[in-house]
Coordinates of C-alpha atoms in Angstrom, one line a residue:
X1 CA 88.5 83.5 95.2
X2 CA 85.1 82.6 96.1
X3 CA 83.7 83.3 100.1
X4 CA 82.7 79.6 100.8
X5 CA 85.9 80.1 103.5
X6 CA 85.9 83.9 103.9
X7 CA 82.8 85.7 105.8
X8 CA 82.5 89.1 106.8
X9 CA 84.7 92.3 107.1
X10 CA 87.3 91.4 104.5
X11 CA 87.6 94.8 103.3
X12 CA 89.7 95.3 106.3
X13 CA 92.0 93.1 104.9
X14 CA 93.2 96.7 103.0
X15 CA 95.6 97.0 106.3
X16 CA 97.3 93.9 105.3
X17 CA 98.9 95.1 102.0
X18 CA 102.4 95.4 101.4
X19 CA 103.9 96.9 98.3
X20 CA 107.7 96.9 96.9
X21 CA 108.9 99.6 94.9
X22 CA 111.8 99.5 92.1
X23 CA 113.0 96.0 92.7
X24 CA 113.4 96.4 96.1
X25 CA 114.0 93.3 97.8
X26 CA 112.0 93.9 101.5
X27 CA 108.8 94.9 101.3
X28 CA 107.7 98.3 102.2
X29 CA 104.9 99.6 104.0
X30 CA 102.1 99.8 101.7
X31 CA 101.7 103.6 102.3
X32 CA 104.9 105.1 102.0
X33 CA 107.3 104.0 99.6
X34 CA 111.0 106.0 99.6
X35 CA 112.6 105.8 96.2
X36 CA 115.7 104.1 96.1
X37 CA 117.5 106.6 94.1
X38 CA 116.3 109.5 95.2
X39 CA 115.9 113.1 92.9
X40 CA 116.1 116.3 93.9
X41 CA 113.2 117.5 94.5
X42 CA 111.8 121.7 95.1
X43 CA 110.2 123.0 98.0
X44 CA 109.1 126.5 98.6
X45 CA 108.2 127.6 102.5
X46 CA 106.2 130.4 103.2
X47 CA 107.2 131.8 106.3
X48 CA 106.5 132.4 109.6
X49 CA 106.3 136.2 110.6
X50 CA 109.8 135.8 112.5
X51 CA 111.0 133.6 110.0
X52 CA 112.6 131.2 112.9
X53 CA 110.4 128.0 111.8
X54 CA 111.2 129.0 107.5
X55 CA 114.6 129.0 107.9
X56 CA 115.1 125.9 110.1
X57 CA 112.9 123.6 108.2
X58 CA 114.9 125.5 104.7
X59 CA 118.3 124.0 106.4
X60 CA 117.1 120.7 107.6
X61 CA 115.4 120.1 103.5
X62 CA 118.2 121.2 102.0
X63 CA 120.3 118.8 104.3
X64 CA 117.8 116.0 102.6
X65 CA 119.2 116.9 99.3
X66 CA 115.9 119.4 99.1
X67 CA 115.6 122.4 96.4
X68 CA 114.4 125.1 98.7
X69 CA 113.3 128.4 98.5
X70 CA 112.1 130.4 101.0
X71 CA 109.6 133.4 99.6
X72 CA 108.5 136.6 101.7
X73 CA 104.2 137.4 102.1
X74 CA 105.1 139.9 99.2
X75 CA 106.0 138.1 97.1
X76 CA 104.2 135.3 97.2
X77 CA 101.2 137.8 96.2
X78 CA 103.2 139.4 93.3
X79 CA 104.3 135.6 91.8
X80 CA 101.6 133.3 91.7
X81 CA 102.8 129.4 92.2
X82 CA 102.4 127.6 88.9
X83 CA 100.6 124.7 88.7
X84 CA 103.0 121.2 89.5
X85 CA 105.9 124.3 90.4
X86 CA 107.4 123.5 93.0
X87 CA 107.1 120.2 94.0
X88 CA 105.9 120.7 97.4
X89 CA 104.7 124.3 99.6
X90 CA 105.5 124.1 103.2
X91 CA 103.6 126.3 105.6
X92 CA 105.6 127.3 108.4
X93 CA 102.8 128.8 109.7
X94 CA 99.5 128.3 108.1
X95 CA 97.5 130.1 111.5
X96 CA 98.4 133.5 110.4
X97 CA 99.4 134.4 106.5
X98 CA 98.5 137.1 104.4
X99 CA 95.0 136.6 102.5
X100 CA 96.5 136.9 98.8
X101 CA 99.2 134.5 100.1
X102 CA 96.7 132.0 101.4
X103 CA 94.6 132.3 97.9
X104 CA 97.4 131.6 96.1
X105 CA 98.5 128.6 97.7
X106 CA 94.9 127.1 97.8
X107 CA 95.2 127.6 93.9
X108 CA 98.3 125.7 93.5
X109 CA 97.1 123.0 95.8
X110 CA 94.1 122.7 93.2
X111 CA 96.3 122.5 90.6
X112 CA 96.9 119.4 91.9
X113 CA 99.8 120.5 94.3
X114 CA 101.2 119.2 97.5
X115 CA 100.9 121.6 100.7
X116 CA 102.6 120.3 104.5
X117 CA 100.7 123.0 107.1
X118 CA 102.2 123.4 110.4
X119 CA 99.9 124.7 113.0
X120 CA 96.6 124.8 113.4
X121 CA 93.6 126.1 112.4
X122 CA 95.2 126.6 109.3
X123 CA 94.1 130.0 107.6
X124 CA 92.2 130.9 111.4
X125 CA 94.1 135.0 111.1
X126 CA 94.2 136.1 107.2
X127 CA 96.1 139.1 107.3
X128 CA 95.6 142.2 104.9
X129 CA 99.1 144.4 104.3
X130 CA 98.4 148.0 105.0
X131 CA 100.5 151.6 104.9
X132 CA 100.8 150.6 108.7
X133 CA 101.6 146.6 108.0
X134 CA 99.6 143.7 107.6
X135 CA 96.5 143.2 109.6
X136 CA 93.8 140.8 110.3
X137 CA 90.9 141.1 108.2
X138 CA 89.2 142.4 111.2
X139 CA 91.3 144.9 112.4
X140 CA 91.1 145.9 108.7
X141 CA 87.5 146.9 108.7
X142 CA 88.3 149.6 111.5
X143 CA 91.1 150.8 108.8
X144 CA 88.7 150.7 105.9
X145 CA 86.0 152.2 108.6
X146 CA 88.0 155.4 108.4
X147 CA 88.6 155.5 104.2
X148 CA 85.4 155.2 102.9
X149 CA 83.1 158.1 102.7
X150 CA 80.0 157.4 104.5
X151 CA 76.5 157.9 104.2
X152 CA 74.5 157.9 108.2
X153 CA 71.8 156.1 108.3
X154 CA 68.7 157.7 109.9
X155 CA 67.0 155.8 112.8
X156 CA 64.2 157.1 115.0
X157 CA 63.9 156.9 118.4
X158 CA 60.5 155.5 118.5
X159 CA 61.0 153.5 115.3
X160 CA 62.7 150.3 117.1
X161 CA 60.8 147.2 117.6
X162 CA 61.7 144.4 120.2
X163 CA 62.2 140.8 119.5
X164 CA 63.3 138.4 122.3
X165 CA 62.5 134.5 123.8
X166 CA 61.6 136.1 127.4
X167 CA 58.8 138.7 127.0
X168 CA 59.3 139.3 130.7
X169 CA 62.9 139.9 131.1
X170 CA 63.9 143.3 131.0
X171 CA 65.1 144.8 127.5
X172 CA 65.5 148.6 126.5
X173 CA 67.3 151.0 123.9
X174 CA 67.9 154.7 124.4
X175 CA 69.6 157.0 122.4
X176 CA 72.7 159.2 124.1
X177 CA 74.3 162.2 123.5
X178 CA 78.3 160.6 124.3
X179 CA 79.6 158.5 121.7
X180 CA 82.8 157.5 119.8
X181 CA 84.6 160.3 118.1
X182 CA 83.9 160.3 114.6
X183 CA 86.1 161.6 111.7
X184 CA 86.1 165.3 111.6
X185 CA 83.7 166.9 108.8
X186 CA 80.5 164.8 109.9
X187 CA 77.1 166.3 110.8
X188 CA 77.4 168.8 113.8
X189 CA 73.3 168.6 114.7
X190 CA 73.1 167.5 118.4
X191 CA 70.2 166.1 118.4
X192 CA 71.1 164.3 114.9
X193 CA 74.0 162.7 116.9
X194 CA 71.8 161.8 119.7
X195 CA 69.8 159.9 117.7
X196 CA 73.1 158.0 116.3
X197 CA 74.6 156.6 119.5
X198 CA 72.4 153.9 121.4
X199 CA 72.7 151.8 124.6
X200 CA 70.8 148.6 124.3
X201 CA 70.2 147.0 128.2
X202 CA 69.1 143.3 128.3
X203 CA 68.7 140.4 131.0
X204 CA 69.9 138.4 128.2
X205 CA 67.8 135.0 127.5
X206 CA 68.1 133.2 123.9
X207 CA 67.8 135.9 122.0
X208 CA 67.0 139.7 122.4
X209 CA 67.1 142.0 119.0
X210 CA 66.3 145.0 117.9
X211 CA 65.0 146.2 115.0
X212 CA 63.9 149.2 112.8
X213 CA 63.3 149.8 109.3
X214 CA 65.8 151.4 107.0
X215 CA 64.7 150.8 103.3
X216 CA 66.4 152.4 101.0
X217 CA 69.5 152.9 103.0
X218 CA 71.5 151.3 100.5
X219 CA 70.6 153.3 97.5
X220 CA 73.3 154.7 95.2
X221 CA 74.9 151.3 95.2
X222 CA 76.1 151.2 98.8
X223 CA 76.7 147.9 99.6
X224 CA 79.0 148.6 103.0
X225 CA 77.1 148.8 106.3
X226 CA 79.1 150.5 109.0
X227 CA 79.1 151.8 112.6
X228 CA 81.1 151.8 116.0
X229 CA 80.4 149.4 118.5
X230 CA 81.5 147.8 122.1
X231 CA 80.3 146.1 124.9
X232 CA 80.3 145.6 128.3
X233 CA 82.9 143.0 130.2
X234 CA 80.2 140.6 129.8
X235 CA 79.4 141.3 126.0
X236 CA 82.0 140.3 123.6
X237 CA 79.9 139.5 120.4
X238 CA 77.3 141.5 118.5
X239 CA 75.0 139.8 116.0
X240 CA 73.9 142.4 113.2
X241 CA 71.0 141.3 111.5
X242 CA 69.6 142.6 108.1
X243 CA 65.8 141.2 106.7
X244 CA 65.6 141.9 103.0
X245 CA 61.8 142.9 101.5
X246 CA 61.0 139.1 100.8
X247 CA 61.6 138.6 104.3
X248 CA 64.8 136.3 103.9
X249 CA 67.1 137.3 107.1
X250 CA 70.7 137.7 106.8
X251 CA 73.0 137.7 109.8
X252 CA 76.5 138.8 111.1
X253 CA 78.4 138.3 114.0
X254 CA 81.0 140.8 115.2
X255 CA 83.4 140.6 118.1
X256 CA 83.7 143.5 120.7
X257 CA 85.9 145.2 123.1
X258 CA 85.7 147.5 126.0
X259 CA 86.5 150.0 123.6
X260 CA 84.9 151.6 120.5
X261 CA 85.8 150.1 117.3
X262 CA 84.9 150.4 113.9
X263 CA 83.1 148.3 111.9
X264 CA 82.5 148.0 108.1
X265 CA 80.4 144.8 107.1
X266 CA 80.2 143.3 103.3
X267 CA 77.3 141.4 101.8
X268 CA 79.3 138.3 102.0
X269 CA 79.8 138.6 105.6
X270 CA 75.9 138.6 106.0
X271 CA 75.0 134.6 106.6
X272 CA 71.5 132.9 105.9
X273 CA 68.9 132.1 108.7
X274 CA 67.4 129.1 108.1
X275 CA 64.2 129.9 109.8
X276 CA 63.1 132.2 107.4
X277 CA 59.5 132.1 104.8
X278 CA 62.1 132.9 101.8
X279 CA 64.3 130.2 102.1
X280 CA 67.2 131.6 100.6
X281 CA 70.9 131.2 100.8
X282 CA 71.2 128.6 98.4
X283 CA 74.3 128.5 95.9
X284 CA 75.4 131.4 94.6
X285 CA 72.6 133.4 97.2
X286 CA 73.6 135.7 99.4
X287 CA 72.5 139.4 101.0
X288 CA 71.4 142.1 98.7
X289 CA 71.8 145.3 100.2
X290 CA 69.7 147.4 97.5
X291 CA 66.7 145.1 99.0
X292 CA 66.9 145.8 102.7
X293 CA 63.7 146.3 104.5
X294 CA 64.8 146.4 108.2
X295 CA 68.2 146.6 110.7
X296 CA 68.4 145.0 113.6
X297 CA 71.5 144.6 116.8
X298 CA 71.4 142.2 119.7
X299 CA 72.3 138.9 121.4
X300 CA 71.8 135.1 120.7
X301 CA 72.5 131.8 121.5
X302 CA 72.8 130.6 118.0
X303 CA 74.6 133.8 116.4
X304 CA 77.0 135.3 120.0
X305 CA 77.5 132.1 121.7
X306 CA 80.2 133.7 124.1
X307 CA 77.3 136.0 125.4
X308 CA 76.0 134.1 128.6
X309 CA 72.4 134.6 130.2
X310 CA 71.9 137.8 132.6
X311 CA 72.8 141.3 132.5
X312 CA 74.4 142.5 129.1
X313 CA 74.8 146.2 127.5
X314 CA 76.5 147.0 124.5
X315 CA 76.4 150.4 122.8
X316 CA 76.3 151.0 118.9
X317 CA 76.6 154.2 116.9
X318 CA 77.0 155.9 113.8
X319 CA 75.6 153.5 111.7
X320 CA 75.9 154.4 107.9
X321 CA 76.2 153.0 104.5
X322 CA 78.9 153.3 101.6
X323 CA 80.5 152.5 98.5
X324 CA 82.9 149.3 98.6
X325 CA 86.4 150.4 97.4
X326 CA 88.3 147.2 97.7
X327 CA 87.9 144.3 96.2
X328 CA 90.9 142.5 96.5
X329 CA 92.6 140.3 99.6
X330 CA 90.3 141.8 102.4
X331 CA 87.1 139.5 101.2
X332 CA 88.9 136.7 100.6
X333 CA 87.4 133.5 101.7
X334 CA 88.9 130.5 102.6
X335 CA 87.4 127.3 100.7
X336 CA 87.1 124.3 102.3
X337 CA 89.1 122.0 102.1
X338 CA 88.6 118.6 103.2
X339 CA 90.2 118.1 106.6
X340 CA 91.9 121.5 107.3
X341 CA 89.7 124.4 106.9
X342 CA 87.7 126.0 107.6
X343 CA 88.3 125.5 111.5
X344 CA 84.6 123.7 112.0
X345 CA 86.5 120.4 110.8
X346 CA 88.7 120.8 113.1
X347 CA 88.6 119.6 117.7
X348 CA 90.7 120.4 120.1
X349 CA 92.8 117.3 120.9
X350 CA 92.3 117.1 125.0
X351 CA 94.4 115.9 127.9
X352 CA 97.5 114.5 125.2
X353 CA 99.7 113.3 127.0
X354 CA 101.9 111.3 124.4
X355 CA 102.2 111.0 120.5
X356 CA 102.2 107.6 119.1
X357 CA 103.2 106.6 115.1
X358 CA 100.1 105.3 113.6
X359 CA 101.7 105.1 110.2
X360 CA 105.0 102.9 108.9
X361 CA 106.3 106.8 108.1
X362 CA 106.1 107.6 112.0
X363 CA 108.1 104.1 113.1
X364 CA 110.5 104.7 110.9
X365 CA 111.6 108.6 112.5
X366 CA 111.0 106.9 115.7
X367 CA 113.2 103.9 114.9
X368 CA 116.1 106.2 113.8
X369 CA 116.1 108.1 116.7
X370 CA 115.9 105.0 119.0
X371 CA 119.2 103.4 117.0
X372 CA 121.1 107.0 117.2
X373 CA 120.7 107.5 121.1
X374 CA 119.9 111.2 120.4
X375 CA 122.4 112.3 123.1
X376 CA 121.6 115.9 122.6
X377 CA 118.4 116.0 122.6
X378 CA 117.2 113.8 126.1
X379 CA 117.1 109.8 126.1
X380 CA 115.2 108.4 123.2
X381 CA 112.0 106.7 122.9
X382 CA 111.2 103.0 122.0
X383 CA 111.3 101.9 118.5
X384 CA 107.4 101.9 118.9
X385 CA 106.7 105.0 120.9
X386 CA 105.0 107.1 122.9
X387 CA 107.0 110.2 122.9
X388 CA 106.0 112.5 125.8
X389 CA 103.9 115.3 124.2
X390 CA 101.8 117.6 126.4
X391 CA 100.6 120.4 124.5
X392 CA 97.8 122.2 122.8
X393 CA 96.9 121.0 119.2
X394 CA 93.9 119.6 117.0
X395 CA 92.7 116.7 115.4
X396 CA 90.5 116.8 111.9
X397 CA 87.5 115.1 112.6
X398 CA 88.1 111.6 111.0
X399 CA 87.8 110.9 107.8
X400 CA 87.6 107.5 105.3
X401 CA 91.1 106.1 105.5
X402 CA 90.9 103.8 102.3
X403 CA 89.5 100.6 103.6
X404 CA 87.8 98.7 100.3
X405 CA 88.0 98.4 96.8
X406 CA 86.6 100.8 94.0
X407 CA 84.0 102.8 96.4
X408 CA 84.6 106.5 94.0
X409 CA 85.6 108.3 97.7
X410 CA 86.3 111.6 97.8
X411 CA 89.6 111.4 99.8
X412 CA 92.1 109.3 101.6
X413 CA 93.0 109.9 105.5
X414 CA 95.9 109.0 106.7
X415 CA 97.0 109.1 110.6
X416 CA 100.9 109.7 110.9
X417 CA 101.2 110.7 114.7
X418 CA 97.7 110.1 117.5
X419 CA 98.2 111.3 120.5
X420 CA 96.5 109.7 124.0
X421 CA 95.7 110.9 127.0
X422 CA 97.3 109.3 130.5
X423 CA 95.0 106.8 130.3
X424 CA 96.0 105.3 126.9
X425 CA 93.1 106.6 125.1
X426 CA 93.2 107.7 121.1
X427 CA 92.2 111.4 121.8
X428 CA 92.5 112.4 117.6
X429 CA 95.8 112.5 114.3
X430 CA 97.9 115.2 115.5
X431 CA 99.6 115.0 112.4
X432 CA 98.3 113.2 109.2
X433 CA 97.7 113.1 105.3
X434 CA 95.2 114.2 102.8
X435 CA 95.2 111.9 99.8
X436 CA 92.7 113.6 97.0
X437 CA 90.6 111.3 95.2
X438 CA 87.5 112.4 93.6
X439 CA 87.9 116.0 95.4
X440 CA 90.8 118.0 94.6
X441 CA 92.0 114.7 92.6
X442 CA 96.1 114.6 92.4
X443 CA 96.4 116.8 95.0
X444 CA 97.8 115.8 98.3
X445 CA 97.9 117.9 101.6
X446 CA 98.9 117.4 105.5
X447 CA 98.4 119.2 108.3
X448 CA 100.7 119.3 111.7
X449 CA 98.4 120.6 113.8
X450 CA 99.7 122.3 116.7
X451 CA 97.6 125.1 118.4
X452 CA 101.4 127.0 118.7
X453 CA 104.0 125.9 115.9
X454 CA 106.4 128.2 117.6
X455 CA 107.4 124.7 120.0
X456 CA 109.4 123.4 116.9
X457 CA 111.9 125.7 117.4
X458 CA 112.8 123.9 120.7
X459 CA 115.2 121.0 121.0
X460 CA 112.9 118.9 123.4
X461 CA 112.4 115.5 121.9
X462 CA 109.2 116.0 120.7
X463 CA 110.1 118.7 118.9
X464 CA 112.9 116.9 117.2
X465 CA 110.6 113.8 116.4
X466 CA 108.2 116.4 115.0
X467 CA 110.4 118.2 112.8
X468 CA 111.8 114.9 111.4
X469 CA 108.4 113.5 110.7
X470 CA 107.7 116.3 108.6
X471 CA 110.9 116.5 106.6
X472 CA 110.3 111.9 106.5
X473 CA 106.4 113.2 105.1
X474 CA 108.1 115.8 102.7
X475 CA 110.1 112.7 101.0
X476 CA 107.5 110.4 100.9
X477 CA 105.2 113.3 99.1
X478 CA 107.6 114.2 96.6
X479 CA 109.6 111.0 95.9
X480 CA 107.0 108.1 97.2
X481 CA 103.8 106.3 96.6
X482 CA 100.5 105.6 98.2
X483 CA 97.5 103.4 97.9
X484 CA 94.5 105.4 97.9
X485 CA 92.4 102.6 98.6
X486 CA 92.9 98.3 98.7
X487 CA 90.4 95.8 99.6
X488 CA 87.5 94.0 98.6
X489 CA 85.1 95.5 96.5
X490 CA 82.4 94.7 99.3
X491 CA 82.5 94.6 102.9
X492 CA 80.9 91.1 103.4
X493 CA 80.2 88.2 101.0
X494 CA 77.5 85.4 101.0
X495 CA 79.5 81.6 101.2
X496 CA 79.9 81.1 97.7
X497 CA 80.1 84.6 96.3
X498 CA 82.9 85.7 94.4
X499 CA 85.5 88.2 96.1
X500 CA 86.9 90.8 94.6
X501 CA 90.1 92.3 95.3
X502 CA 91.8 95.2 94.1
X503 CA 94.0 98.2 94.6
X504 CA 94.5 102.2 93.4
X505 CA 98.3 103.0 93.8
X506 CA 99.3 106.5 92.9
X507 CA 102.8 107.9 92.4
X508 CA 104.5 111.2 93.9
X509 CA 107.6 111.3 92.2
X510 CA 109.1 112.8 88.7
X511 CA 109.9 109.5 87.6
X512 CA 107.7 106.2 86.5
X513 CA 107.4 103.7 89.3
X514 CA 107.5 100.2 89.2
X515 CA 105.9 98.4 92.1
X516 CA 104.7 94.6 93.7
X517 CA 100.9 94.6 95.5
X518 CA 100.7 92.1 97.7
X519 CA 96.8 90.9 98.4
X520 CA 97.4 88.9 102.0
X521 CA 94.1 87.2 103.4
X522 CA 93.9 85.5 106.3
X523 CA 90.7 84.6 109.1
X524 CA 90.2 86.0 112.5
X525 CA 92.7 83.7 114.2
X526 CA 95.3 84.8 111.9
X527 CA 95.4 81.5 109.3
X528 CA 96.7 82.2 105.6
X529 CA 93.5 81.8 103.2
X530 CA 95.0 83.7 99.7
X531 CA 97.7 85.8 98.6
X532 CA 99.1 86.9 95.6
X533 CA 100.8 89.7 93.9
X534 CA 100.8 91.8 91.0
X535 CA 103.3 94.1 89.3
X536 CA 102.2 97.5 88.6
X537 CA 103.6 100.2 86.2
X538 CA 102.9 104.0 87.2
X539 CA 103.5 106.9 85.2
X540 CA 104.7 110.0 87.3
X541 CA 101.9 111.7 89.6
X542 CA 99.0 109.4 88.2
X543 CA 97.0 106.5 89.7
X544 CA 96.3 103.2 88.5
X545 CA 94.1 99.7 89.3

């Protein structure tokens, strides 16, 4: 078609398509296609730490015609998932999960592999399984604070220097002889121990640090930096700075109680300051202990945002250095992964007030329960929507959602459920898809993003609706098919230009699919200008033009 009667955005026209899958006589939405013979497909859940959420979403799969297994933290850890095994890994909760259980999980899903997530941040508490239980990786460092054999670091009571924005504001550190209790067998010199325990007093302005030089205080291949800290009610972050002999600085941010705690800081947990001569911290850069030249604790705006202006103290003590002897789940980092973590992706969804289906998936649970009257469950809603929904959860900052032909993207976004505010205003995708294109390519991974998934375990209508949108989602992922893009080529055409259309389909079942793409184009008042449609042949889990 040429664009002598076609002018601007017709890559929107992508919102248009309709496909039809194995001979089906109506057309389906373009973006989720159920199989009509469906196969059995697997799904293991990794659970929840009460296991209420694992086993309801095990009974209502299986109800589906669902293989499902659901595997404990341990051994998940023990077993790693094999890549395409199983067919789908649900998160009952992917908050809080075990480190190994989370790095194995993120390896399946790059094997390509399918993950649903309920909850939100996903990953946001990886726990570490100790002789008392699993813990966060936090709370680990005060158990790892207490195993490895430490080495104090000396610092003088005349050696610290002060850095901060107001010159003028008061600032001071003194040493003290009452400090946290320390493991028996340590050094029994008063005045040594006075000079390990310190009370740092600011009227806290942008930043306030100070530092003293400690190089060669990670000889002997020490690469741990530990000590006890807390703070007062007003100071519930520490930043922790070390500058290495180039001058490249490397900071870390700690949070604190009223209490002491222990702390035990890795290389890795040391990030980059841009505002540095070295410019480091570039690929594969990070913090080298063995070239420390200087140590520094305080307060900033950038580094311990919860730390407001004014008055602060915060005491520190018994700072030492030692020998790393775990290098397994504890140091885990999570990747990121487009859309679902790390957290920074993430926004709080604010003032929700109802959950509207912005995908044909959505309609379709919302249509079902509209024709069955839910009588159990509290009157239904409309066909359309909204379902009351007033309750903390998060959006993933938008993403490309597939609009245009051939443009190489990295990934596909799509919305399942928004959710508005009272006054009918999008506030963010409570629950959508991840369709992996160029990054993590095959792969495909959702996220329901409540701030508490604990709620589906209710029988309030929006917990039903949500609960059937995710076993609809876990169909469609395992036995469906999606365009990962349609449209033109280009957004807008000069009269007389040639337009280009065109489509990527991709298939989520076992079997080859045979579909119809429909190319609908019509003008801004709504009049017919093309269509046509093409049949398309798709080998299992692969995409194709």
């Amino acid at each position: 078609m040429t664009g002598s009667r076609i002018v601007g955005w017709v890559g929107l026209l992508a919102a248009a398509l309709w496909m039809t899958g194995h001979g089906s006589a109506a057309p389906l939405s373009a973006d989720a296609l159920s199989a009509s013979a469906r196969a059995s497909a697997s799904v293991v859940i990794v659970p929840d730490e009460s296991r209420k959420l694992a086993d309801r979403f095990a009974a209502l799969l299986e109800e589906e015609g669902f293989e499902v297994r659901v595997v404990p933290w341990e051994d998940l850890e023990l077993d790693r998932l094999p890549a395409g095994q199983p067919d789908l890994v649900l998160l009952a909760d992917a908050r809080r999960m075990p480190a190994a259980s989370a790095q194995a999980v993120l390896s399946y899903l790059s094997s390509p592999g399918k993950v649903i997530a309920i909850g939100a941040p996903a990953f946001g508490q990886l726990l570490v399984k100790t002789a008392a239980g699993y813990v966060t990786q936090q709370q680990y460092g005060e158990v790892l604070y207490g195993l490895v054999s430490k080495r104090p670091v000396r610092l003088d009571p005349a050696g610290w220097s002060r850095a901060c924005f107001r010159a003028d504001r008061q600032g001071s550190i003194q040493p003290l002889s009452d400090g946290p209790r320390r493991p028996s067998g340590g050094e029994k010199d008063a005045d040594s121990r006075a000079a390990r325990v310190w009370e740092v007093s600011t009227d806290f302005a942008g930043w306030d640090n100070f530092s003293q030089p400690i190089a060669g205080a990670f000889a002997d291949g020490h690469t741990l930096l530990c000590f006890r800290a807390r703070g007062d009610a007003g100071t519930p972050q520490l930043s922790i700075e070390c500058k290495e002999r180039d001058q490249s600085r490397w900071i870390a941010t700690v949070e604190l109680s009223t209490e002491w705690r222990g702390y035990v800081l890795r290389p890795a947990d040391f990030v980059p300051w841009a505002d540095s001569p070295a410019h480091r911290g570039g690929p594969g850069d990070g913090f080298n202990p063995a070239h420390v030249a200087s140590l520094s604790f305080g307060l900033s705006n950038s580094h311990t945002p919860r730390c407001k202006p004014g008055a602060r103290t915060f005491w520190f003590g018994d700072v030492s250095t030692a020998a790393d002897i775990d290098r397994g789940a504890s140091q885990y980092r999570v990747p990121v992964v487009d859309g679902l973590c790390p957290s920074h992706q993430l926004y709080p969804l604010a003032e929700a007030a109802s959950l509207r289906p912005a995908h044909v998936l959505a309609e379709s649970v919302l249509e079902a329960r509209a024709l069955s009257g839910c009588p159990a469950a509290g009157p239904a809603p409309s066909a359309a929507g909204p379902i009351a929904f007033a309750h903390p959860g998060y959006s993933s900052v938008w993403r490309e959602q597939g609009i245009g032909f051939d443009r190489g993207r990295a990934c596909r976004w799509v919305r399942l459920l928004d959710a508005y505010d009272a006054g009918g205003r999008n506030r963010g995708a409570l629950a959508w898809l991840m369709l992996g294109g160029t990054t993590l390519p095959g792969a495909m991974w959702a996220d329901l993003a409540l701030a508490d998934p604990a709620l589906l375990d209710a029988d309030a209508p929006e917990a039903i609706v949500l609960r059937q949108t995710t076993v609809a989602l876990a169909r469609a992922m395992t036995d469906g098919g999606f365009l990962l893009e349609a449209g033109s080529r280009y957004f807008s055409y000069r009269p007389g230009e040639t337009v280009e259309l065109g489509a990527l389909v991709r298939s989520c079942g076992r079997r080859e699919a045979r579909w119809r793409v429909t190319f609908d184009v019509r003008d801004a008042g709504g009049k017919a200008l093309f269509a046509t449609s093409d049949r398309v042949t798709v080998p299992p889990g692969e995409p194709r033009q």
